[in-house]
Short mmCIF file of C-alpha atoms in Angstrom, two decimals:
data_model
loop_
_atom_site.label_atom_id
_atom_site.label_comp_id
_atom_site.label_asym_id
_atom_site.label_seq_id
_atom_site.Cartn_x
_atom_site.Cartn_y
_atom_site.Cartn_z
CA MET A 1056 -0.03 -0.01 -0.09
CA ILE A 1057 1.18 3.50 -0.70
CA ALA A 1058 0.22 6.71 1.15
CA GLN A 1059 0.76 10.25 0.21
CA ILE A 1060 2.87 12.28 2.57
CA GLU A 1061 1.27 15.61 3.04
CA GLY A 1062 2.69 18.71 4.16
CA LEU A 1063 5.86 18.96 1.67
CA PRO A 1064 6.51 22.32 -0.49
CA ALA A 1065 4.95 23.03 -3.86
CA GLY A 1066 6.72 20.81 -6.55
CA THR A 1067 7.42 18.11 -4.02
CA LEU A 1068 5.58 14.61 -3.70
CA GLY A 1069 6.10 12.18 -0.99
CA PHE A 1070 5.05 8.62 -0.59
CA ARG A 1071 5.23 6.06 2.16
CA ALA A 1072 5.27 2.52 1.14
CA HIS A 1073 3.58 0.02 3.44
CA GLY A 1074 3.47 -3.96 3.28
CA GLN A 1075 3.60 -5.03 -0.21
CA VAL A 1076 3.42 -2.39 -2.70
CA THR A 1077 1.57 -3.40 -6.00
CA ALA A 1078 0.89 -2.28 -9.45
CA ALA A 1079 -2.44 -1.17 -8.42
CA ASP A 1080 -0.91 1.26 -5.75
CA TYR A 1081 1.16 2.68 -8.50
CA GLU A 1082 -1.78 3.07 -11.06
CA ASN A 1083 -4.10 4.43 -8.43
CA ILE A 1084 -2.07 6.64 -6.23
CA ILE A 1085 1.66 7.52 -7.46
CA VAL A 1086 0.90 7.81 -11.14
CA PRO A 1087 -2.26 10.14 -10.94
CA ASP A 1088 -0.46 12.57 -8.42
CA VAL A 1089 2.87 12.57 -10.41
CA GLU A 1090 0.92 13.19 -13.67
CA ALA A 1091 -1.02 16.00 -11.85
CA ALA A 1092 2.08 17.58 -10.32
CA PHE A 1093 3.77 17.50 -13.69
CA ALA A 1094 0.82 19.27 -15.29
CA LEU A 1095 1.89 22.22 -13.19
CA ASN A 1096 5.65 21.99 -12.63
CA ARG A 1097 8.34 21.39 -14.99
CA LYS A 1098 10.62 19.68 -12.32
CA LEU A 1099 9.61 17.96 -9.16
CA ARG A 1100 11.12 16.61 -6.18
CA MET A 1101 10.28 13.44 -4.56
CA LEU A 1102 10.57 11.78 -1.26
CA TYR A 1103 10.07 7.85 -0.99
CA VAL A 1104 9.88 6.42 2.47
CA THR A 1105 9.53 2.59 3.47
CA ALA A 1106 7.58 2.09 6.67
CA GLU A 1107 8.67 -0.61 9.13
CA ASP A 1108 5.88 -2.94 7.78
CA PHE A 1109 7.09 -2.74 4.19
CA THR A 1110 7.94 -5.99 2.67
CA GLY A 1111 8.46 -5.25 -1.16
CA PHE A 1112 7.41 -4.59 -4.50
CA ASP A 1113 5.25 -6.69 -6.90
CA PRO A 1114 6.96 -7.04 -10.23
CA GLY A 1115 4.14 -4.94 -11.74
CA ALA A 1116 4.86 -2.14 -9.18
CA MET A 1117 8.65 -2.20 -10.05
CA TRP A 1118 7.65 -2.07 -13.80
CA ASP A 1119 5.27 0.86 -13.27
CA ASP A 1120 7.94 2.77 -11.10
CA ALA A 1121 10.38 2.33 -14.15
CA LYS A 1122 7.75 3.51 -16.68
CA LEU A 1123 6.94 6.57 -14.60
CA GLY A 1124 10.74 7.23 -14.13
CA MET A 1125 11.23 7.21 -18.04
CA ARG A 1126 8.21 8.99 -18.97
CA HIS A 1127 9.57 12.11 -17.12
CA PHE A 1128 13.11 11.33 -17.39
CA SER A 1129 14.30 14.89 -17.26
CA GLY A 1130 11.67 16.36 -15.04
CA TRP A 1131 13.17 15.08 -11.65
CA GLU A 1132 15.04 17.75 -9.71
CA ARG A 1133 15.75 15.77 -6.34
CA VAL A 1134 14.93 12.33 -5.08
CA ALA A 1135 15.24 11.03 -1.59
CA LEU A 1136 14.78 7.57 -0.69
CA VAL A 1137 14.45 6.71 3.11
CA THR A 1138 14.57 3.22 3.98
CA ASP A 1139 16.67 0.82 6.02
CA VAL A 1140 15.72 -2.16 3.81
CA ALA A 1141 19.44 -3.48 2.84
CA TRP A 1142 18.54 -4.93 -0.59
CA LEU A 1143 16.61 -1.61 -1.69
CA ARG A 1144 19.49 0.62 -0.43
CA THR A 1145 22.07 -1.56 -2.60
CA ALA A 1146 19.72 -1.38 -5.58
CA ALA A 1147 19.36 2.31 -5.42
CA ALA A 1148 23.07 3.03 -4.81
CA ALA A 1149 23.88 0.66 -7.89
CA PHE A 1150 21.48 2.38 -10.09
CA SER A 1151 21.40 6.12 -8.74
CA PHE A 1152 24.01 6.92 -11.61
CA ALA A 1153 20.98 6.41 -14.11
CA LEU A 1154 18.84 9.10 -12.50
CA PRO A 1155 18.97 12.49 -14.06
CA ALA A 1156 18.29 14.25 -10.72
CA GLU A 1157 20.14 14.66 -7.52
CA PHE A 1158 19.65 11.32 -5.43
CA ARG A 1159 20.26 10.74 -1.97
CA LEU A 1160 19.84 7.60 0.38
CA PHE A 1161 18.69 8.29 3.84
CA ARG A 1162 18.16 5.82 6.88
CA SER A 1163 14.55 5.72 8.69
CA ALA A 1164 16.18 7.71 11.53
CA GLU A 1165 17.06 10.47 9.12
CA LEU A 1166 13.85 11.17 7.98
CA ASP A 1167 13.89 14.70 9.28
CA GLU A 1168 17.04 15.14 7.62
CA ALA A 1169 15.53 13.99 4.22
CA MET A 1170 12.62 15.99 4.60
CA HIS A 1171 14.66 18.94 5.13
CA TRP A 1172 16.99 18.25 2.00
CA ILE A 1173 13.82 17.70 -0.12
CA ALA A 1174 12.53 21.27 1.10
CA GLU A 1175 15.66 22.90 0.69
CA ALA A 1176 15.64 22.32 -2.90
CA ALA A 1177 12.42 23.97 -3.09
CA ASP A 1178 14.00 27.33 -2.15
CA VAL A 1179 16.61 27.13 -5.08
#
């Protein structure tokens, strides 16, 4: 399940992943929110947090994530991933070179720092 994180600066989207994230979560929550935000902004920032109960992504969710990233390839300004999930941290670090945005990994205990970093970009 995906829940939107409220209270972020304009041009910034935040999502918290709970349990098993499915393709339906992407199609019903993330994709519409991202598309609506890109209709209003040329560049976006994203904060993505895995909750303690996060168990992983269905293959369809991973595919939807890749498609969404490619559809707006040059539209991302900053992306922050907040997670303690070892395999996700490793994968994100390994593929971060392919992101056309500033990317930072944060641990769950660093959520406040991640939120500050994302908000700091809004002042640029």
